[in-house]
CSV table of C-alpha atoms in Angstrom, one decimal:
chain,number,residue,atom,x,y,z
A,1,MET,CA,111.1,68.2,99.0
A,2,LEU,CA,109.5,70.1,101.9
A,3,GLY,CA,111.2,72.4,104.3
A,4,LEU,CA,110.3,74.8,107.0
A,5,ALA,CA,111.1,78.5,107.2
A,6,ALA,CA,110.4,80.6,110.2
A,7,LEU,CA,109.2,84.2,110.0
A,8,GLY,CA,109.2,86.8,112.7
A,9,THR,CA,110.5,86.4,116.2
A,10,THR,CA,108.8,84.9,119.3
A,11,HIS,CA,106.2,86.9,121.1
A,12,GLY,CA,108.1,86.0,124.3
A,13,ALA,CA,110.9,88.4,123.3
A,14,GLY,CA,108.7,91.0,121.8
A,15,ALA,CA,106.3,91.1,124.7
A,16,VAL,CA,109.0,92.6,126.9
A,17,GLU,CA,108.9,95.7,124.8
A,18,THR,CA,105.2,95.7,124.2
A,19,SER,CA,103.5,98.4,126.3
A,20,VAL,CA,100.2,97.8,128.1
A,21,ALA,CA,98.7,100.5,125.9
A,22,ILE,CA,99.5,98.6,122.7
A,23,LYS,CA,98.2,95.3,124.0
A,24,GLN,CA,95.0,97.1,124.9
A,25,LYS,CA,94.7,98.5,121.4
A,26,VAL,CA,95.2,95.1,119.9
A,27,GLU,CA,92.5,93.7,122.2
A,28,THR,CA,90.0,96.5,121.6
A,29,LEU,CA,90.6,97.6,118.0
A,30,CYS,CA,92.4,94.8,116.1
A,31,GLN,CA,91.5,91.4,117.4
A,32,ILE,CA,87.9,91.5,116.4
A,33,CYS,CA,88.9,91.1,112.8
A,34,HIS,CA,92.6,90.0,112.8
A,35,GLY,CA,92.7,88.0,116.0
A,36,ILE,CA,95.1,88.8,118.9
A,37,ASP,CA,97.6,86.4,117.2
A,38,GLY,CA,97.1,87.7,113.7
A,39,ILE,CA,94.8,84.8,112.5
A,40,ALA,CA,91.9,86.5,110.8
A,41,THR,CA,88.6,85.9,112.6
A,42,LEU,CA,86.4,87.7,110.1
A,43,PRO,CA,85.8,86.7,106.4
A,44,GLY,CA,87.7,89.0,104.1
A,45,ALA,CA,90.2,90.2,106.8
A,46,PRO,CA,93.8,89.4,106.2
A,47,ASN,CA,96.0,87.3,108.6
A,48,LEU,CA,98.7,89.6,110.1
A,49,ALA,CA,100.7,87.0,112.0
A,50,GLY,CA,104.4,87.4,111.1
A,51,GLN,CA,103.7,90.0,108.5
A,52,GLN,CA,106.5,92.2,107.4
A,53,LYS,CA,106.8,95.2,109.7
A,54,ASP,CA,107.6,97.7,107.0
A,55,TYR,CA,104.5,96.6,105.1
A,56,LEU,CA,102.2,97.0,108.1
A,57,LEU,CA,103.6,100.5,108.8
A,58,VAL,CA,103.0,101.6,105.3
A,59,GLN,CA,99.4,100.2,105.2
A,60,LEU,CA,98.4,101.6,108.5
A,61,ARG,CA,99.6,105.0,107.5
A,62,ALA,CA,97.8,104.7,104.2
A,63,TYR,CA,94.6,103.9,105.9
A,64,ARG,CA,95.0,106.8,108.2
A,65,ASP,CA,95.8,109.4,105.5
A,66,GLY,CA,93.1,108.0,103.2
A,67,SER,CA,95.3,106.8,100.4
A,68,ARG,CA,94.1,103.3,101.1
A,69,HIS,CA,90.4,102.8,101.9
A,70,GLN,CA,88.5,100.0,103.6
A,71,PRO,CA,85.4,100.6,105.7
A,72,GLN,CA,86.6,99.3,109.0
A,73,MET,CA,90.3,100.1,108.7
A,74,SER,CA,89.7,103.7,107.5
A,75,VAL,CA,87.8,104.3,110.8
A,76,VAL,CA,90.2,102.5,113.0
A,77,ALA,CA,93.4,103.9,111.6
A,78,LYS,CA,92.3,107.5,112.2
A,79,MET,CA,92.4,106.7,116.0
A,80,LEU,CA,96.0,105.7,115.9
A,81,SER,CA,99.0,107.9,116.8
A,82,ASP,CA,102.4,107.4,115.2
A,83,ASP,CA,103.5,105.4,118.3
A,84,ASP,CA,100.4,103.2,118.1
A,85,ILE,CA,101.2,102.4,114.5
A,86,GLN,CA,104.8,101.5,115.4
A,87,GLY,CA,103.6,99.4,118.3
A,88,LEU,CA,100.8,97.5,116.4
A,89,ALA,CA,103.1,96.8,113.5
A,90,GLN,CA,105.7,95.5,116.0
A,91,TRP,CA,103.0,93.3,117.7
A,92,TYR,CA,101.9,91.5,114.6
A,93,SER,CA,105.2,91.3,112.8
A,94,SER,CA,106.8,89.7,115.9
A,95,ILE,CA,104.4,86.7,116.1
A,96,LYS,CA,106.3,83.6,115.1
A,97,VAL,CA,105.1,81.9,112.0
A,98,THR,CA,106.5,78.8,110.4
A,99,VAL,CA,105.9,78.3,106.6
A,100,GLN,CA,106.1,75.0,104.8
A,101,THR,CA,108.4,75.7,101.9
A,102,LEU,CA,108.7,73.9,98.6
A,103,GLN,CA,112.3,73.3,97.5
H,1,MET,CA,100.8,79.1,127.5
H,2,LEU,CA,101.8,78.6,123.9
H,3,GLY,CA,99.9,76.7,121.3
H,4,LEU,CA,100.1,76.2,117.6
H,5,ALA,CA,97.4,77.0,115.0
H,6,ALA,CA,97.7,75.8,111.4
H,7,LEU,CA,96.4,77.9,108.5
H,8,GLY,CA,95.8,76.9,105.0
H,9,THR,CA,96.1,73.4,103.6
H,10,THR,CA,99.2,71.6,102.3
H,11,HIS,CA,100.5,72.5,98.9
H,12,GLY,CA,100.6,68.8,98.2
H,13,ALA,CA,96.9,68.7,98.0
H,14,GLY,CA,96.5,72.1,96.3
H,15,ALA,CA,99.2,71.3,93.7
H,16,VAL,CA,96.9,68.7,92.1
H,17,GLU,CA,94.6,71.5,91.1
H,18,THR,CA,97.3,74.1,90.3
H,19,SER,CA,97.7,74.4,86.5
H,20,VAL,CA,101.1,74.7,84.9
H,21,ALA,CA,100.0,78.2,83.7
H,22,ILE,CA,99.4,79.4,87.3
H,23,LYS,CA,102.7,78.0,88.5
H,24,GLN,CA,104.4,79.8,85.6
H,25,LYS,CA,102.7,83.1,86.6
H,26,VAL,CA,103.9,82.6,90.2
H,27,GLU,CA,107.4,82.1,89.0
H,28,THR,CA,107.5,85.0,86.5
H,29,LEU,CA,105.2,87.6,88.1
H,30,CYS,CA,104.9,87.0,91.8
H,31,GLN,CA,108.0,85.4,93.3
H,32,ILE,CA,110.4,88.2,92.7
H,33,CYS,CA,108.7,90.2,95.5
H,34,HIS,CA,106.5,87.6,97.4
H,35,GLY,CA,108.6,84.4,97.0
H,36,ILE,CA,107.2,81.3,95.4
H,37,ASP,CA,106.2,80.2,98.9
H,38,GLY,CA,104.8,83.5,100.0
H,39,ILE,CA,107.7,84.6,102.0
H,40,ALA,CA,108.4,88.2,100.9
H,41,THR,CA,111.8,88.7,99.3
H,42,LEU,CA,111.7,92.4,98.7
H,43,PRO,CA,111.6,95.1,101.5
H,44,GLY,CA,108.0,96.4,101.8
H,45,ALA,CA,106.3,93.5,100.1
H,46,PRO,CA,103.9,91.5,102.2
H,47,ASN,CA,104.2,87.8,103.0
H,48,LEU,CA,101.4,85.9,101.3
H,49,ALA,CA,101.9,82.4,102.6
H,50,GLY,CA,98.6,81.1,104.0
H,51,GLN,CA,96.9,84.4,103.5
H,52,GLN,CA,93.1,84.3,103.4
H,53,LYS,CA,91.9,83.5,99.9
H,54,ASP,CA,89.0,86.0,99.9
H,55,TYR,CA,91.3,88.8,100.9
H,56,LEU,CA,93.8,87.9,98.1
H,57,LEU,CA,90.9,87.9,95.6
H,58,VAL,CA,89.6,91.3,96.7
H,59,GLN,CA,93.1,92.9,96.7
H,60,LEU,CA,94.1,91.5,93.3
H,61,ARG,CA,90.9,92.8,91.7
H,62,ALA,CA,91.4,96.1,93.4
H,63,TYR,CA,94.9,96.5,92.0
H,64,ARG,CA,93.5,95.5,88.6
H,65,ASP,CA,90.6,97.9,88.6
H,66,GLY,CA,92.7,100.8,90.1
H,67,SER,CA,90.8,101.1,93.4
H,68,ARG,CA,94.0,100.1,95.2
H,69,HIS,CA,97.3,101.4,93.9
H,70,GLN,CA,100.9,100.3,94.3
H,71,PRO,CA,103.6,100.8,91.6
H,72,GLN,CA,104.5,97.2,91.0
H,73,MET,CA,101.1,95.5,91.7
H,74,SER,CA,99.1,98.0,89.6
H,75,VAL,CA,101.2,96.9,86.6
H,76,VAL,CA,101.2,93.2,87.4
H,77,ALA,CA,97.5,92.9,88.2
H,78,LYS,CA,96.5,94.4,84.8
H,79,MET,CA,98.1,91.3,83.2
H,80,LEU,CA,95.8,88.9,85.1
H,81,SER,CA,92.6,87.3,83.9
H,82,ASP,CA,89.8,86.3,86.3
H,83,ASP,CA,91.1,82.7,86.2
H,84,ASP,CA,94.7,83.9,86.9
H,85,ILE,CA,93.4,85.8,90.0
H,86,GLN,CA,91.6,82.7,91.2
H,87,GLY,CA,94.6,80.5,90.6
H,88,LEU,CA,97.1,82.8,92.3
H,89,ALA,CA,94.9,83.4,95.3
H,90,GLN,CA,94.5,79.6,95.6
H,91,TRP,CA,98.3,79.1,95.3
H,92,TYR,CA,99.3,81.5,98.1
H,93,SER,CA,96.3,80.7,100.4
H,94,SER,CA,97.0,77.0,100.2
H,95,ILE,CA,100.6,77.2,101.6
H,96,LYS,CA,100.6,75.7,105.0
H,97,VAL,CA,101.5,78.1,107.8
H,98,THR,CA,101.8,77.4,111.5
H,99,VAL,CA,101.3,80.3,113.9
H,100,GLN,CA,102.5,80.3,117.5
H,101,THR,CA,99.4,81.4,119.4
H,102,LEU,CA,99.2,82.9,122.9
H,103,GLN,CA,96.5,81.4,125.1
């Protein structure tokens, strides 16, 4: 039997709290690989749409401090402040995703 | 304007090629954190539903060879054969996900 499970919240609600600065960072730093909506646009890049916020925070900090390494992300993460990381994790985690579940 | 973008393929199609052994590994090794349908069930664990297959392959191999480290995954990945990694990446990437896109 198939069912549907929704992840995240709508961008409509999240957008109210998303600063212009964060949207600009998504557009300039993130979307080239991950898409503005978290659908990967580059082979090998992960989808981020509806991803768990805690996971995104941990991974962005790991790229920034060097404990996780990947050529593009290790460069990009070093440009991010703590507030940027919070805002970008909020951006991608808040995209609404529906998953077809198997019961 | 809102739109919908579908990722992955249906499990119905993928299931034909999914061996019993892979399903057992999903049930015994993966689902406790990532859910059988790729919806994370543990704080800090990522959703894997509809994730890019190439990304999953690279990450599973990185956990296995030690180039990426995480307490649970570093243990689990060492139990996986090359075929297991292929099968598990296929499992999670083939779960159908619909993303609400912003146009």
